[in-house]
PDB file of C-alpha atoms in Angstrom:
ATOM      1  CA  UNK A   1     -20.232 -83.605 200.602  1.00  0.00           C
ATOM      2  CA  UNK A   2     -20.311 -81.747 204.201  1.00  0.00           C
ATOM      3  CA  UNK A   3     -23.361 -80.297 205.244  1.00  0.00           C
ATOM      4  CA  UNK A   4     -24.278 -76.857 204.746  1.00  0.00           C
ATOM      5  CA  UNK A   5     -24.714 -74.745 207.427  1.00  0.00           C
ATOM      6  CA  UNK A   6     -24.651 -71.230 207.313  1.00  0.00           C
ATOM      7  CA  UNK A   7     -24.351 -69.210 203.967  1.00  0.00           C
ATOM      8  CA  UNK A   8     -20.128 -69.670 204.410  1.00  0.00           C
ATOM      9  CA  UNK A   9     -20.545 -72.622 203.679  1.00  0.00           C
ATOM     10  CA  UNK A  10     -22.624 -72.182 200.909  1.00  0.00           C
ATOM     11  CA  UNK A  11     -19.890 -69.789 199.289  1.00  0.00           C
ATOM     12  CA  UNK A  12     -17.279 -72.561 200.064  1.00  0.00           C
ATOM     13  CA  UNK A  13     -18.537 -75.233 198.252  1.00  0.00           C
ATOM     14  CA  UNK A  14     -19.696 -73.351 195.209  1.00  0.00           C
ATOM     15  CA  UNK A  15     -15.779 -72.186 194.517  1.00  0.00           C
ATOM     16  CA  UNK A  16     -15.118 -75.749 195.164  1.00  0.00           C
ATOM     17  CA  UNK A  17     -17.449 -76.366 192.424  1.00  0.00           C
ATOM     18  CA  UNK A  18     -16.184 -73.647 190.049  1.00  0.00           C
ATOM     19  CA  UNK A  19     -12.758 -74.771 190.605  1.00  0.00           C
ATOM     20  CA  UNK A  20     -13.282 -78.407 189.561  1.00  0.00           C
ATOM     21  CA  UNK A  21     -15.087 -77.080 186.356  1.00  0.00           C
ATOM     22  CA  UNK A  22     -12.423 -74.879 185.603  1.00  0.00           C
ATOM     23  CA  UNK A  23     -10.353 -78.024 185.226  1.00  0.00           C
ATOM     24  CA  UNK A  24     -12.288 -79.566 182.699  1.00  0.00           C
ATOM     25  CA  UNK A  25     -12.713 -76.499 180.273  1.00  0.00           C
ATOM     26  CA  UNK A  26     -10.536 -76.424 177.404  1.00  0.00           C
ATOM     27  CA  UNK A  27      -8.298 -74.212 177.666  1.00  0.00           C
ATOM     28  CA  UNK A  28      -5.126 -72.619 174.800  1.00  0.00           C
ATOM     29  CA  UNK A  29      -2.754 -73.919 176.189  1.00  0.00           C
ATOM     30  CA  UNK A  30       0.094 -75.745 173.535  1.00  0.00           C
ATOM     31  CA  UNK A  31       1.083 -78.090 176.306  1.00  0.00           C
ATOM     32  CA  UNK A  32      -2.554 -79.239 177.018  1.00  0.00           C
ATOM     33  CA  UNK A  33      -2.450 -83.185 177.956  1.00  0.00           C
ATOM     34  CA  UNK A  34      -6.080 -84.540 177.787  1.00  0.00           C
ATOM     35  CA  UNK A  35      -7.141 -87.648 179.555  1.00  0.00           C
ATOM     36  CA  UNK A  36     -10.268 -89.393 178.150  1.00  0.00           C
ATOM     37  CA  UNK A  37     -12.233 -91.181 180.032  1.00  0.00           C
ATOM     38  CA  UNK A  38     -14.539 -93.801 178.187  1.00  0.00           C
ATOM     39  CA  UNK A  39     -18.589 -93.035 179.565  1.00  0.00           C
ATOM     40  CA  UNK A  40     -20.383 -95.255 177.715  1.00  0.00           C
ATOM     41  CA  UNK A  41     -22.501 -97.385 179.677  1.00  0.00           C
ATOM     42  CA  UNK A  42     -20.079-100.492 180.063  1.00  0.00           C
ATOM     43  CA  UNK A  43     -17.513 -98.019 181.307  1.00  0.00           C
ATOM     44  CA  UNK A  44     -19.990 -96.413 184.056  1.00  0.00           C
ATOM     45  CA  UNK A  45     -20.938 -99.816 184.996  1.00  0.00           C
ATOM     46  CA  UNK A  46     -17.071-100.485 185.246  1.00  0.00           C
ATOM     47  CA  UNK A  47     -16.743 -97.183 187.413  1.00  0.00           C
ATOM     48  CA  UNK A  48     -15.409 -94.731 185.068  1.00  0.00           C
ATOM     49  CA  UNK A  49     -17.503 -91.947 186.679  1.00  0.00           C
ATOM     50  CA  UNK A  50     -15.203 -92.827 189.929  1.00  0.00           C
ATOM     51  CA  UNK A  51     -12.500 -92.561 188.071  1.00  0.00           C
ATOM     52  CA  UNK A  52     -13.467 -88.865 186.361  1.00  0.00           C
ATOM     53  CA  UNK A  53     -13.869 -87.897 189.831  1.00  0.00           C
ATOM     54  CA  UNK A  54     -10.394 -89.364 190.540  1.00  0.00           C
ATOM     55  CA  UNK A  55      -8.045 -87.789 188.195  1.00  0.00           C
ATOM     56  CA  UNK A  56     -10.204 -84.131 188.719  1.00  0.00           C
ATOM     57  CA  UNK A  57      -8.976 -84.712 192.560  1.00  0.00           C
ATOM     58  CA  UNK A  58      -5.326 -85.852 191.949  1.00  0.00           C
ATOM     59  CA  UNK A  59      -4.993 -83.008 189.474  1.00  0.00           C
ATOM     60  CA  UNK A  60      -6.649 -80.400 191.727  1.00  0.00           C
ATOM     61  CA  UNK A  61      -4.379 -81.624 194.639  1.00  0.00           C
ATOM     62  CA  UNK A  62      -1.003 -81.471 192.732  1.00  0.00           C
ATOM     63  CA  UNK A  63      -2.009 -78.129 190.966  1.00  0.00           C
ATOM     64  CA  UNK A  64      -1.925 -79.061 187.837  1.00  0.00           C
ATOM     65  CA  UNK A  65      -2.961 -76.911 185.188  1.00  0.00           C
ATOM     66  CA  UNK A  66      -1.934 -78.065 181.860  1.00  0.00           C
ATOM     67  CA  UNK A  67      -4.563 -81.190 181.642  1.00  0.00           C
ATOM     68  CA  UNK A  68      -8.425 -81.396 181.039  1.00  0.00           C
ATOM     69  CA  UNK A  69      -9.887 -84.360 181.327  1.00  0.00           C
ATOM     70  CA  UNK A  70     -13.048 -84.899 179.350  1.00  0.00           C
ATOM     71  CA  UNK A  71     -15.554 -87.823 178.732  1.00  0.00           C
ATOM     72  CA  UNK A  72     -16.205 -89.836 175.579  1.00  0.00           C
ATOM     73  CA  UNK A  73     -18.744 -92.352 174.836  1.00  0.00           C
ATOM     74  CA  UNK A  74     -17.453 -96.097 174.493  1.00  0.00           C
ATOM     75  CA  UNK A  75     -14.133 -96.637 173.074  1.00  0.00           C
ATOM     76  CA  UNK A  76     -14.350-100.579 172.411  1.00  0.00           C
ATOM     77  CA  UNK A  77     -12.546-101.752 175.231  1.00  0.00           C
ATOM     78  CA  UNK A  78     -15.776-102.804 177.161  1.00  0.00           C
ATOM     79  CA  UNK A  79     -13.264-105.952 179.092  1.00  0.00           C
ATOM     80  CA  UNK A  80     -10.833-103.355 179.586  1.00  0.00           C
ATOM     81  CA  UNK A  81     -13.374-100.709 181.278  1.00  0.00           C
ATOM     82  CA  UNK A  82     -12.329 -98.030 182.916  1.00  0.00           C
ATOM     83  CA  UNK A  83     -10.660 -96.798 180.267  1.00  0.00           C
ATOM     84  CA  UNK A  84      -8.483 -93.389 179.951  1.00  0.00           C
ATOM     85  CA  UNK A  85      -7.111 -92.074 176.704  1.00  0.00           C
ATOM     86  CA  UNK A  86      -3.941 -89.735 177.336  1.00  0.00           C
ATOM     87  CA  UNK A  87      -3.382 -87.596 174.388  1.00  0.00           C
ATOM     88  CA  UNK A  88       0.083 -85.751 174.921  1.00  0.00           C
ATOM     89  CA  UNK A  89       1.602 -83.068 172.629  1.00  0.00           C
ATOM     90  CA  UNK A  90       3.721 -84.515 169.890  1.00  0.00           C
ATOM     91  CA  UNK A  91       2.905 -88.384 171.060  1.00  0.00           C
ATOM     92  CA  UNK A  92       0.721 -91.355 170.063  1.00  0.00           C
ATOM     93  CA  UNK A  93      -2.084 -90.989 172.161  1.00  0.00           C
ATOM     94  CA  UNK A  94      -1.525 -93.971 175.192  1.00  0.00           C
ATOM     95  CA  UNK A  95      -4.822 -96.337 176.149  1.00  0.00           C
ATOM     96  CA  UNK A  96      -4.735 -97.610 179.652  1.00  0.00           C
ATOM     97  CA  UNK A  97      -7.338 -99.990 180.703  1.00  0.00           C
ATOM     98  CA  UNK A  98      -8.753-101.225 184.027  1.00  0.00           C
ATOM     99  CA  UNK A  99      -8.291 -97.645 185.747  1.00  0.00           C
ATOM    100  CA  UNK A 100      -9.834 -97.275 189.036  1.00  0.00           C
ATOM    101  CA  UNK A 101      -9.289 -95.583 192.329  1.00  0.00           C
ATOM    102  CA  UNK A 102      -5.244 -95.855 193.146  1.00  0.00           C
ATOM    103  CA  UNK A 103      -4.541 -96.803 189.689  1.00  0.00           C
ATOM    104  CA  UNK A 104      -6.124 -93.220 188.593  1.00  0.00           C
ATOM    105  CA  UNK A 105      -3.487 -91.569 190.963  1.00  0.00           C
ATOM    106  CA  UNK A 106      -0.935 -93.630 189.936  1.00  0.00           C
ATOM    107  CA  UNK A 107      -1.315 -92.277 186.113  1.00  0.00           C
ATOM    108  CA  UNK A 108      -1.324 -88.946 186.756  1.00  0.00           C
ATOM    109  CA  UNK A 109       2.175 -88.910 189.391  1.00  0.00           C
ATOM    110  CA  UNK A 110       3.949 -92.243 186.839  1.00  0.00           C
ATOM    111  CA  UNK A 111       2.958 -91.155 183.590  1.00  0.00           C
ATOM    112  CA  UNK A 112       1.933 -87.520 183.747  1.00  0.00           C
ATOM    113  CA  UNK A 113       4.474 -85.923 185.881  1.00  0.00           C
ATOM    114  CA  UNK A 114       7.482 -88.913 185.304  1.00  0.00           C
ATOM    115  CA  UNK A 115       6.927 -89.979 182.428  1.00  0.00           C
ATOM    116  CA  UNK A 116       6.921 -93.770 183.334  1.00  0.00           C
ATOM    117  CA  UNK A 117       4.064 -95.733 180.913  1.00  0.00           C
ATOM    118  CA  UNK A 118       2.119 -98.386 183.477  1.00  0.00           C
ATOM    119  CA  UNK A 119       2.856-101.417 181.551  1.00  0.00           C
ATOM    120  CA  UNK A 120       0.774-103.551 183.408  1.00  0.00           C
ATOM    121  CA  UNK A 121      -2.437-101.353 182.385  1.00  0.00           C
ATOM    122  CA  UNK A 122      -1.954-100.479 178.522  1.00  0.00           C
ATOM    123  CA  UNK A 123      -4.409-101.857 175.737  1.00  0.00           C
ATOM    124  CA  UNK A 124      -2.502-100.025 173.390  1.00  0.00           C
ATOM    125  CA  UNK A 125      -1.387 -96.979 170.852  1.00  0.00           C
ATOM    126  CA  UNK A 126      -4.350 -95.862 169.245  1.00  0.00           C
ATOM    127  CA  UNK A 127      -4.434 -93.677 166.185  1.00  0.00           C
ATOM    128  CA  UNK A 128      -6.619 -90.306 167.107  1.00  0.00           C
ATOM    129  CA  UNK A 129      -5.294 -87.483 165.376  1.00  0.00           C
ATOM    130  CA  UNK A 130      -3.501 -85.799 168.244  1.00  0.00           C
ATOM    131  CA  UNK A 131      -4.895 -82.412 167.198  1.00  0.00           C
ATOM    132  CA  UNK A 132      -8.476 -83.201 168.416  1.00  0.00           C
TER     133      UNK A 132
END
């Protein structure tokens, strides 16, 4: 975080603030994607705070504003830690494991905006109900 120097800069970083909270509130939308990321303590050990941090960045940078992401507590994948959940509209909800740093990028511009699954990182389909 840059140093704050005069009350500009103040001002600056709290609409950076408001604008990276924007992107996690739930919002209407019908083609809301959500991308959750397991928080439970073997996933912050893993680095799935990192990794929230991540996807808010790659979304914020490509403008995207039809996804939230949003934490959960531990999914059950503790080996496969970081993981995200993405729950698309009218799909099986998609669980990638081992998510960090490039790989978070590389979910949101393959899978998100391509459509291309990552393969090499899925534990599996899981069975959510995809209206939660």
């Amino acid at each position: 975080m840059p140093k704050i120097r005069s009350l500009e800069d103040l001002i600056k970083q709290k609409e950076k603030a408001k604008e990276k909270l924007s992107l996690r509130k739930i919002s209407d939308k019908e083609n809301l994607i959500t991308l959750k990321v397991a928080m439970g303590t073997c996933g912050i050990a893993a680095g799935a705070k990192e990794t929230f941090e991540k996807l808010l960045e790659v979304i914020e940078e490509k403008g995207l504003d039809n996804i939230r992401v949003i934490q959960t507590g531990c999914m059950g994948y503790c080996h496969a830690e970081p993981t995200v959940e993405v729950v698309e509209p009218g799909k099986e909800p998609i669980l990638y494991g081992k998510i960090k740093g490039d790989k978070a990028r590389e979910l949101i511009e393959k899978h998100i905006l391509n459509g291309e699954l990552l393969q090499d990182s899925i534990i599996g389909e899981t069975h959510t109900s995809i209206n939660e």
